[in-house]
Coordinates of C-alpha atoms and ligand atoms in Angstrom, one line a residue:
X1292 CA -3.3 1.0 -65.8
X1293 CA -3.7 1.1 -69.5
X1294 CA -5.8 3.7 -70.5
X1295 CA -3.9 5.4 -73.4
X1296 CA -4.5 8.9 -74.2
X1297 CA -5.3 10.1 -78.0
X1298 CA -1.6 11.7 -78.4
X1299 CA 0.2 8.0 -77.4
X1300 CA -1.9 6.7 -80.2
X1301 CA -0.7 9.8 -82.0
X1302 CA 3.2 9.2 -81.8
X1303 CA 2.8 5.5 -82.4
X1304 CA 1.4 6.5 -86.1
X1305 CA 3.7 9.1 -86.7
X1306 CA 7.0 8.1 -85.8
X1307 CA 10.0 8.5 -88.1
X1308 CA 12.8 6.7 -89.2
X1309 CA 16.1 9.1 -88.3
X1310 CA 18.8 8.5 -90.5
X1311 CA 19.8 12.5 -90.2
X1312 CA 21.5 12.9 -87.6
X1313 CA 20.4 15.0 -84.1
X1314 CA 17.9 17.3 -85.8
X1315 CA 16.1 19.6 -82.9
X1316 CA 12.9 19.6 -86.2
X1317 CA 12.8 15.7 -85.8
X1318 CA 12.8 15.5 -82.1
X1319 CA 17.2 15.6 -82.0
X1320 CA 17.1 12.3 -79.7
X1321 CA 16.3 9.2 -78.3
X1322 CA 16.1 9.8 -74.7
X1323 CA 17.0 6.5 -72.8
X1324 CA 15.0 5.1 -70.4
X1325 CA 17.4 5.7 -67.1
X1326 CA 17.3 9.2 -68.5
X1327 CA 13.8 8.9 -68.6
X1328 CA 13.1 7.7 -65.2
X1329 CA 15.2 10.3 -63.6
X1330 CA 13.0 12.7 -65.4
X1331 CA 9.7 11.0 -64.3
X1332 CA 11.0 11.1 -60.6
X1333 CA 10.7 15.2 -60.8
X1334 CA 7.3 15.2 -62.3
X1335 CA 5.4 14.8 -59.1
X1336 CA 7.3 16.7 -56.8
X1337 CA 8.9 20.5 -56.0
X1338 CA 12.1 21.1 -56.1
X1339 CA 14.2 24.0 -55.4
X1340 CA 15.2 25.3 -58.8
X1341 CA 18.1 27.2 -57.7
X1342 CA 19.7 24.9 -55.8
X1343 CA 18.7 22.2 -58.9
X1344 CA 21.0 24.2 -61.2
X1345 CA 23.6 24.7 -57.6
X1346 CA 23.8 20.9 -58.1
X1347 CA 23.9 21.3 -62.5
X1348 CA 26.9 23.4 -61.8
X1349 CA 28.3 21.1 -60.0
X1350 CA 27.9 18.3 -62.5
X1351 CA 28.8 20.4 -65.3
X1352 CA 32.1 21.8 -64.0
X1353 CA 33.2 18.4 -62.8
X1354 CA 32.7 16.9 -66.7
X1355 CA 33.7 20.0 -68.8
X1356 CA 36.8 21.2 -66.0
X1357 CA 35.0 24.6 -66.3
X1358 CA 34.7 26.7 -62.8
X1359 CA 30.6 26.6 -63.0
X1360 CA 28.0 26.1 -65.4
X1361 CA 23.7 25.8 -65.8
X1362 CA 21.2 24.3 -67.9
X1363 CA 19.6 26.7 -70.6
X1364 CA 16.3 25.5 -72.6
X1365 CA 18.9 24.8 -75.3
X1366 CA 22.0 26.1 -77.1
X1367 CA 20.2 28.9 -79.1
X1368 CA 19.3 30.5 -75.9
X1369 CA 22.2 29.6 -74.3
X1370 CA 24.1 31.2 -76.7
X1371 CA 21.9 34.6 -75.9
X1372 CA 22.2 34.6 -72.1
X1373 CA 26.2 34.0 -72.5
X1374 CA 26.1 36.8 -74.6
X1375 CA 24.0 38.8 -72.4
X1376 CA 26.1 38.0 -69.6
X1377 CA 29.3 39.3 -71.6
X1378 CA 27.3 42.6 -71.9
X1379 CA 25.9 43.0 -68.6
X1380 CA 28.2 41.3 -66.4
X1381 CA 27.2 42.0 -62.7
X1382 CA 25.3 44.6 -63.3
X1383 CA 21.2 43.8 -62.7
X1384 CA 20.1 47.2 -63.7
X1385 CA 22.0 46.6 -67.1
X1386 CA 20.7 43.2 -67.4
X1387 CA 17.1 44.0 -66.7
X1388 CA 17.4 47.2 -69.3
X1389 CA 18.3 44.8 -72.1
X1390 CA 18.0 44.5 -74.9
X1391 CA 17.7 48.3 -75.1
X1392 CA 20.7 49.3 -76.0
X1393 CA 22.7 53.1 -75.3
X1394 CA 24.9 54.2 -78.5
X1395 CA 27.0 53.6 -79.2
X1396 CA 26.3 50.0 -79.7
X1397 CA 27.9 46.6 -78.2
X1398 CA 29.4 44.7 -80.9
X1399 CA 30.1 40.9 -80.9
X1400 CA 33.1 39.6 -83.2
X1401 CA 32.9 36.5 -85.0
X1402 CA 34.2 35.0 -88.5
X1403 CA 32.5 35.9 -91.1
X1404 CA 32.7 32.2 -92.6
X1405 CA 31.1 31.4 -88.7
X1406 CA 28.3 33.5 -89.5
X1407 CA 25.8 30.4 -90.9
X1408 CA 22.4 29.4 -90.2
X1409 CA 22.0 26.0 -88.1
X1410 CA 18.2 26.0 -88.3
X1411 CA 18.4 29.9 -87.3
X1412 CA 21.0 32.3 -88.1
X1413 CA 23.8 32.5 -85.8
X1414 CA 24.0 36.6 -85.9
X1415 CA 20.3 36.4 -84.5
X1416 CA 21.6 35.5 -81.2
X1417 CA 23.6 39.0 -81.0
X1418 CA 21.0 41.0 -82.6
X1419 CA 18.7 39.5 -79.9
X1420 CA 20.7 41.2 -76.9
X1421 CA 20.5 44.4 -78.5
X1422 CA 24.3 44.2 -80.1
X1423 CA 26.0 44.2 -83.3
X1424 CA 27.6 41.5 -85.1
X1425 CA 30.8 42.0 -86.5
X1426 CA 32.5 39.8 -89.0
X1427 CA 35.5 39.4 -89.2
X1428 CA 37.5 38.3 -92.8
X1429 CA 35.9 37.0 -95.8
X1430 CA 34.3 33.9 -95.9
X1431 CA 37.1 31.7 -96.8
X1432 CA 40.0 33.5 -95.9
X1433 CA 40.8 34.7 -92.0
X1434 CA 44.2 36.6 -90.7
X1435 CA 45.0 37.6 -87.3
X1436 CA 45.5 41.4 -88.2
X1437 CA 41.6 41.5 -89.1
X1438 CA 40.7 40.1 -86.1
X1439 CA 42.8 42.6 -84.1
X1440 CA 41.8 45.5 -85.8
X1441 CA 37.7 44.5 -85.6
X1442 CA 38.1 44.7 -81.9
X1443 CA 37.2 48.3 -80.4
X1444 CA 36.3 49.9 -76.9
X1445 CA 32.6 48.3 -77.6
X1446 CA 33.3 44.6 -78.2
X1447 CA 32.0 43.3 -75.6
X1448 CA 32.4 39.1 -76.7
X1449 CA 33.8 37.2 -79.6
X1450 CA 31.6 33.8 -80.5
X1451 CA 33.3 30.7 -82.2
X1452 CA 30.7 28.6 -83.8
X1453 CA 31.4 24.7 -84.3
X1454 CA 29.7 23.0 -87.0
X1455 CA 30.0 21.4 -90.3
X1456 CA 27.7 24.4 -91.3
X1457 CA 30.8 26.4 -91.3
X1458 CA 33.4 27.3 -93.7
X1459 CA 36.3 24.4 -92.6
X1460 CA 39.8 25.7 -94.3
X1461 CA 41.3 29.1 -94.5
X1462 CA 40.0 30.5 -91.4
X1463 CA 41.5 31.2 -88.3
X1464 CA 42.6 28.1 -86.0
X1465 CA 40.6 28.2 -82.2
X1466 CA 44.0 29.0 -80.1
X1467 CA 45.0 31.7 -82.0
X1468 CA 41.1 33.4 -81.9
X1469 CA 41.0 33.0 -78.3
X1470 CA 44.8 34.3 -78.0
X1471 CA 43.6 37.4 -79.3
X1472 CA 40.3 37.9 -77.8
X1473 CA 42.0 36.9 -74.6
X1474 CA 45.0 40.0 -75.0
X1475 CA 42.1 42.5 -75.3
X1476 CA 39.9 41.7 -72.8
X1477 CA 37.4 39.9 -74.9
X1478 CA 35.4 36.8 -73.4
X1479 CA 35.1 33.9 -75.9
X1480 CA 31.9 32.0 -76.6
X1481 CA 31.6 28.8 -77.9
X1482 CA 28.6 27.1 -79.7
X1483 CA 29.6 23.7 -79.6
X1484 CA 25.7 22.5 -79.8
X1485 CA 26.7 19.3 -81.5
X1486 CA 30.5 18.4 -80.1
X1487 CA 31.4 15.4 -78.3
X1488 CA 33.9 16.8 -76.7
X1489 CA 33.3 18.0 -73.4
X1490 CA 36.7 19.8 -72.3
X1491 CA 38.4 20.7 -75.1
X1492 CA 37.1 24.4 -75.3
X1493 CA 37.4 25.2 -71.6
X1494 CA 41.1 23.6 -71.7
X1495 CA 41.9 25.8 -74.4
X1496 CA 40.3 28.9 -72.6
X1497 CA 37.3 29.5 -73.5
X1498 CA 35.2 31.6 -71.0
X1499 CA 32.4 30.1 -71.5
X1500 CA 30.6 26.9 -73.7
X1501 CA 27.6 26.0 -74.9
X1502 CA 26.4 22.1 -75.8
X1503 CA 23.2 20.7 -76.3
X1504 CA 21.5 18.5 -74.1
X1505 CA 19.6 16.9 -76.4
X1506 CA 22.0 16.3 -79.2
X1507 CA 24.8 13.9 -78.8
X1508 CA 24.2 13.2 -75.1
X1509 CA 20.3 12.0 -75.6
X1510 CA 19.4 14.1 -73.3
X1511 CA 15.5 16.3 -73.2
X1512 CA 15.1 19.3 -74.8
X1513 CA 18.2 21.8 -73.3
X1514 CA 21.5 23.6 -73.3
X1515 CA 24.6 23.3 -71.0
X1516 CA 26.4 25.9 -69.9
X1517 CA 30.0 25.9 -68.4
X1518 CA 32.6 28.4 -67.8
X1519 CA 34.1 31.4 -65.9
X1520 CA 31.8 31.7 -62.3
X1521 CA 31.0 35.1 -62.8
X1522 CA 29.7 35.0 -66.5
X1523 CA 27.6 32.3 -65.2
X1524 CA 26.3 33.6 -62.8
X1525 CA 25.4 36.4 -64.9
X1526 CA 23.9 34.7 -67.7
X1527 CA 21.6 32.8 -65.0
X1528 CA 20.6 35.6 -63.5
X1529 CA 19.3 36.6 -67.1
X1530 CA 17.4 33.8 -67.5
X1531 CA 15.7 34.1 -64.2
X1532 CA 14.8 37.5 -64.3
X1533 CA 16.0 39.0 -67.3
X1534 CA 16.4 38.8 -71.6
X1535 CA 16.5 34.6 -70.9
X1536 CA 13.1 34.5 -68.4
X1537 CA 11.4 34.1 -72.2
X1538 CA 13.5 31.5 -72.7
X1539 CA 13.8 29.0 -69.5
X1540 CA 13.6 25.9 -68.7
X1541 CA 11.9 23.7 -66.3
X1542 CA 12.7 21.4 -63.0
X1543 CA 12.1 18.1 -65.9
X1544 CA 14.5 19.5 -68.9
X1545 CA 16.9 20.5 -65.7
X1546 CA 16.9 16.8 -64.7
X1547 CA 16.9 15.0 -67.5
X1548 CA 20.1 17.3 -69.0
X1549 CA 22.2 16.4 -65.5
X1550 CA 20.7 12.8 -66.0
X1551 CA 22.3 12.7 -69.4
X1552 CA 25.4 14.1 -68.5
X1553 CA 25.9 11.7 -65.4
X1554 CA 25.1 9.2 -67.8
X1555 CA 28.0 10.4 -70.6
X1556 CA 30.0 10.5 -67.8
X1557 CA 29.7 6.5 -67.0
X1558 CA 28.8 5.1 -70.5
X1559 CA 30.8 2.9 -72.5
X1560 CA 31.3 5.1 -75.5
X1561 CA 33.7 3.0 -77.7
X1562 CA 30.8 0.3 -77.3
X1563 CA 28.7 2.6 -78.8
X1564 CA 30.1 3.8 -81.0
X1565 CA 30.8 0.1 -82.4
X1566 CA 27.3 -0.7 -81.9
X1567 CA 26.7 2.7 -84.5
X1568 CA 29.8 1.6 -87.0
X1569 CA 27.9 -2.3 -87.2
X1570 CA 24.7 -0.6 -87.9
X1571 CA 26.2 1.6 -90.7
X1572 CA 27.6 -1.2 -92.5
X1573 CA 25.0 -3.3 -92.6
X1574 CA 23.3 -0.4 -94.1
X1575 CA 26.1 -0.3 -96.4
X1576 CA 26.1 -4.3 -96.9
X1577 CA 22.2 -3.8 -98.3
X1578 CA 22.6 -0.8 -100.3
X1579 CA 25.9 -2.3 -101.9
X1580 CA 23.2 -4.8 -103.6
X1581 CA 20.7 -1.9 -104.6
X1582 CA 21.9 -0.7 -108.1
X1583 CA 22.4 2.6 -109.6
X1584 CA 23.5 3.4 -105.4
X1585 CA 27.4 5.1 -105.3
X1586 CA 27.9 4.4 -101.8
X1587 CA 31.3 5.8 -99.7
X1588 CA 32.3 5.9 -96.0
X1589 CA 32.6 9.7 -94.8
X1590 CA 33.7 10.9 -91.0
X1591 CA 32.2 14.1 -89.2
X1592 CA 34.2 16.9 -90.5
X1593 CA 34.2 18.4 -86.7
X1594 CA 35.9 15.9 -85.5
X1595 CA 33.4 13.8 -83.8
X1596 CA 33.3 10.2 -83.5
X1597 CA 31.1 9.6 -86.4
X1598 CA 31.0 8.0 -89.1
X1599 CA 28.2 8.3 -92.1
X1600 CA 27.2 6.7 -95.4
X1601 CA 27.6 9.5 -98.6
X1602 CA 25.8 8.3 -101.1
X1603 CA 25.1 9.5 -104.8
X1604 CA 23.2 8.1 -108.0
X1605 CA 25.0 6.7 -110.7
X1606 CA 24.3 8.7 -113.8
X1607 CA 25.4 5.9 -116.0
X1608 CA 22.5 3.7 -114.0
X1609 CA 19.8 6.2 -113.4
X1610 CA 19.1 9.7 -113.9
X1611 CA 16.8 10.3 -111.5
X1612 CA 17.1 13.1 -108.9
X1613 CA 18.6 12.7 -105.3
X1614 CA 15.6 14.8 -104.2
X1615 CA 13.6 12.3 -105.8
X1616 CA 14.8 9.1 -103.9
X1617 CA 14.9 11.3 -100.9
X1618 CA 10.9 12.2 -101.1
X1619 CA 10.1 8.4 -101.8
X1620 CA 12.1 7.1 -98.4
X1621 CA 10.5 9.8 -96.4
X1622 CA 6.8 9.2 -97.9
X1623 CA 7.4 5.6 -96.9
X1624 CA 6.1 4.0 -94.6
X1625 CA 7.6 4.2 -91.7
X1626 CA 9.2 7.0 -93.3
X1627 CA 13.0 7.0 -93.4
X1628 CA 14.8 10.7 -93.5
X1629 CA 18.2 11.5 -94.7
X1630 CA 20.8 13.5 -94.6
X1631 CA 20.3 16.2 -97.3
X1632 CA 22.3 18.8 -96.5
X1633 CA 24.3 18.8 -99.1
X1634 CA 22.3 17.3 -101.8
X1635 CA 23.3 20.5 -104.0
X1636 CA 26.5 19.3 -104.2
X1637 CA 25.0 15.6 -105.2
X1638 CA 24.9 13.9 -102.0
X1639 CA 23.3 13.2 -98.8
X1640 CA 24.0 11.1 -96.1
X1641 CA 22.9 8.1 -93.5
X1642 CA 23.9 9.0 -90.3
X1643 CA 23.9 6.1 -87.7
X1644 CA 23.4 8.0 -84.3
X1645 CA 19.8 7.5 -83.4
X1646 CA 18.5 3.9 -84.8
X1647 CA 16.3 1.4 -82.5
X1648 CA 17.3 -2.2 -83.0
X1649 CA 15.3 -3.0 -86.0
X1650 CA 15.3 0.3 -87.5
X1651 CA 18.8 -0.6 -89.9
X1652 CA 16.8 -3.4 -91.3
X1653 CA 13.8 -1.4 -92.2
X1654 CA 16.4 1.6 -93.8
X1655 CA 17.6 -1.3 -96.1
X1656 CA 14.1 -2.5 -97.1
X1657 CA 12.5 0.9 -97.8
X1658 CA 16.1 1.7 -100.2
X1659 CA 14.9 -2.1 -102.2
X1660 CA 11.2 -0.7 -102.7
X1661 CA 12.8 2.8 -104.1
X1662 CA 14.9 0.9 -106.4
X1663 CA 12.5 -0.2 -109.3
X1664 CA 11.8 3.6 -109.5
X1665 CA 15.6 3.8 -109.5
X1666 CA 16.5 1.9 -112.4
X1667 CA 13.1 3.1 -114.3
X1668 CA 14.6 6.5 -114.7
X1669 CA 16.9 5.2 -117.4
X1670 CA 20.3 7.2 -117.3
X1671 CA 21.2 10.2 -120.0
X1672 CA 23.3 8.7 -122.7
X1673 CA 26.5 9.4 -121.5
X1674 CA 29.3 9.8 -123.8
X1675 CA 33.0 8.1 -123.7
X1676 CA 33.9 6.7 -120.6
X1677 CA 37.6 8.5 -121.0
X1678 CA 35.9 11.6 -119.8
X1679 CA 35.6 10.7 -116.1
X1680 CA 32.9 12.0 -114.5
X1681 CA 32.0 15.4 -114.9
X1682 CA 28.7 17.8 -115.1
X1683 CA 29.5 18.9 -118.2
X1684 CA 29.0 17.9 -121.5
X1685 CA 29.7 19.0 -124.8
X1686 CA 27.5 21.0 -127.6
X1687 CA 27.5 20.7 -131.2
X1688 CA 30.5 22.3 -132.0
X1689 CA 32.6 20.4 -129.7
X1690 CA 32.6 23.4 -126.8
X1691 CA 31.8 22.7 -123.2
X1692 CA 29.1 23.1 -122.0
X1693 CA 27.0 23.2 -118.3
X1694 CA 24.2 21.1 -117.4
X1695 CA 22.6 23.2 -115.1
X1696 CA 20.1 20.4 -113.9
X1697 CA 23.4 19.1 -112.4
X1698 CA 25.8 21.8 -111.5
X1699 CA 25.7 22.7 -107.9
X1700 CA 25.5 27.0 -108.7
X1701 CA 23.4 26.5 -110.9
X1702 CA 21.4 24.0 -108.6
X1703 CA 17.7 24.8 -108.3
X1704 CA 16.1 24.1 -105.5
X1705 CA 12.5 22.6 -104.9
X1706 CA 10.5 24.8 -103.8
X1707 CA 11.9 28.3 -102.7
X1708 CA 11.7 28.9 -98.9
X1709 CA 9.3 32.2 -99.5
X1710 CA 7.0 29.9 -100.8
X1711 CA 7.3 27.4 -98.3
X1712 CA 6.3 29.7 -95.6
X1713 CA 3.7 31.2 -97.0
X1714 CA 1.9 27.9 -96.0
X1715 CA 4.1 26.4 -93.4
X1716 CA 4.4 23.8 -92.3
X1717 CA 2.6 22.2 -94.9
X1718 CA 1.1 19.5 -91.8
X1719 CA -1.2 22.3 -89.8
X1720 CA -4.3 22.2 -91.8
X1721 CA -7.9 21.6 -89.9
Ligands
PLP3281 C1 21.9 22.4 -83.3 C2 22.8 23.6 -83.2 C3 22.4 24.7 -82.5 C4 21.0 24.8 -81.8 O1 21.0 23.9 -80.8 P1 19.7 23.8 -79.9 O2 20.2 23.1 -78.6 O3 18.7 23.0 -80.6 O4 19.2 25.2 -79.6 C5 23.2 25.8 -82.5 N1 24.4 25.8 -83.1 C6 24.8 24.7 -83.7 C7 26.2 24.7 -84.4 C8 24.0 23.5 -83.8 O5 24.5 22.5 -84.5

């Protein structure tokens, strides 16, 4: 049978080009077909969903080393029924009264520089189960006494958030956090959405962990959650009946995240990972020829077994703006999007995770057509090469001076994200 529906047609015109990495607004993965086929085998048939997630738990404790675990719709929930399993523990009255809260309030610790947004702000999660986040430090600077003395009669949980989103130096390290957590009576909660690792948290005590399943491990749309039995327990008995039954998930999403994990658990990841590295430098390879392109290797600051392109413009070749290049790949076509997380601080990167074969090939092709725009914007006169590079420059009277179209504070963005909304997204007009 090949009668296509209209949406098939739909996909097939408005597929993308990932270079980003595992965004959940791009679709975060490309599901495999095995995984796919496992999923497919659910579709037409019942299944008991409690003894599904009996036989998740299962799967999950025996890759992470934690005692249990369940699948969540994804690692934003997951994050809130952990949370609201720390609250409520045992208790079903408590969890079904939530997120109405008694004074005085619960309160949740975390570092402040832990505090970012990943899509949505991280404190949301806590606000969302009716407690109150408190942060712990300053942004770029953690000590153990500030920990200690933020924790009171109401903490109820401390969350540790993984990312390159977060601040990286100065903070506290993870075995210290828990140490202290762990010598008041404080379960610890890990977002690790985007971590390849799937032990180290629980070996270093964590009580319970969150990943996504359709991140790294390629799974559908979901989160997996391991740790202590009885906070898991708890946080599936929220999202059966209680703060998470908004937020559940569904006998496919439940299959296909075991169907990825058994998968991780029999895949030859250094082979991948190869595969990724060839892919990257062929990328590399085409753009070395593109000029005006400053191109350097850079690995995942979290640790993960990645490793991306960071690439710049060369003021003394062009002047024109990363955002620029950036809006010409993606209105390509096929359209090709980066990683612009940091293009205030003049970069973004190519991230090699979730190519087809062919798609490297194409990435190289759509850089050539940007570059007669490229070398069109002809670069700012720059002045003697002694100076190194620099965004500043220098005024009549010989004093420094900023540039503020090229100083990261100073760094103005697009289009401000009140205005954005107003009209978003931009695609949902009839
Ligand atoms: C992606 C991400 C999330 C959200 O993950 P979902 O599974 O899409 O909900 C949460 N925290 C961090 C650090 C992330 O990178």
């Amino acid at each position: 049978m090949n009668n296509k529906l209209p949406i098939q047609n739909w996909i097939n015109q408005n597929k993308l080009i990932n270079v980003s990495g595992t965004m959940t607004s791009l679709g975060a993965s490309l599901v495999p077909k095995e995984i796919a086929l496992a999923i497919e085998d659910s579709l037409d048939v019942f299944i008991d969903i409690n003894a599904l997630q009996a036989e998740a738990s299962r799967v999950i404790a025996e890759l992470t080393g934690a005692e249990a675990g369940c699948i969540s719709a994804c690692t934003a929930s997951g994050i809130c029924i952990g949370l609201a399993a720390s609250i409520s523990g045992a208790d079903f009255l408590a969890a079904e009264s939530m997120p109405t809260v008694k004074s005085p309030m619960n309160e949740v610790v975390l570092l402040k520089g832990h505090n970012v947004s990943y899509g949505g702000r991280v404190d949301q999660h806590i606000h969302m189960v009716g407690a109150k986040p408190v942060e712990i430090g300053s942004v770029n600077l953690v000590e153990p006494y500030q920990l200690r003395n933020a924790i009171t009669n109401y903490t109820v949980a401390a969350l540790w958030v993984v990312s390159h989103h977060t601040v990286q130096s100065g903070l506290l390290d993870f075995d210290t956090f828990v140490s202290i957590c762990h010598s008041n009576d404080v379960p610890v909660i890990v977002d690790a959405a985007s971590e390849y690792d799937l032990r180290i948290f629980i070996e270093r005590e964590a009580d319970v962990v969150i990943y996504s399943g359709h991140k790294f491990l390629s799974g559908p749309t979901s989160g997996i959650i391991a740790g202590k039995l009885s906070l898991i327990r708890s946080a599936y008995y929220h999202q059966t009946c209680g703060i998470g039954r908004s937020m559940k998930v569904g006998k496919e999403c439940i299959v296909g995240a075991i169907a990825a994990l058994q998968r991780w658990q029999m895949m030859d990841h250094k082979k991948l990972h190869k595969l990724e590295y060839q892919r990257l430098k062929y990328i590399q390879s085409g753009l070395n020829e593109i000029k005006g392109l400053l191109i350097q290797e850079n690995p995942d600051p979290t640790g993960n077994p990645i490793t991306r392109l960071k690439i710049s413009i060369d003021p003394k070749i062009s002047s024109m703006s990363l955002e620029k290049l950036i809006e010409l790949l993606k209105k390509g076509n096929p359209s090709v999007i980066v990683r612009d997380h940091f293009v205030d601080n003049g970069f973004f990167e190519i991230d090699p995770c979730n190519l087809n074969e062919g798609d490297a090939e194409i990435v190289v092709s759509r850089f050539k057509e940007a570059q007669d725009a490229l070398l069109k914007d002809t670069p700012v006169q720059s002045e003697e090469d002694e100076l190194g590079p620099r965004y500043s420059c220098y005024n009549q009277d010989g004093l420094p001076s900023v540039d503020p179209k090229t100083v990261p504070w100073m760094f103005k963005r697009n289009k401000d994200r009140e205005d954005a909304l107003k009209n978003w997204p931009a695609s949902f007009q009839h």
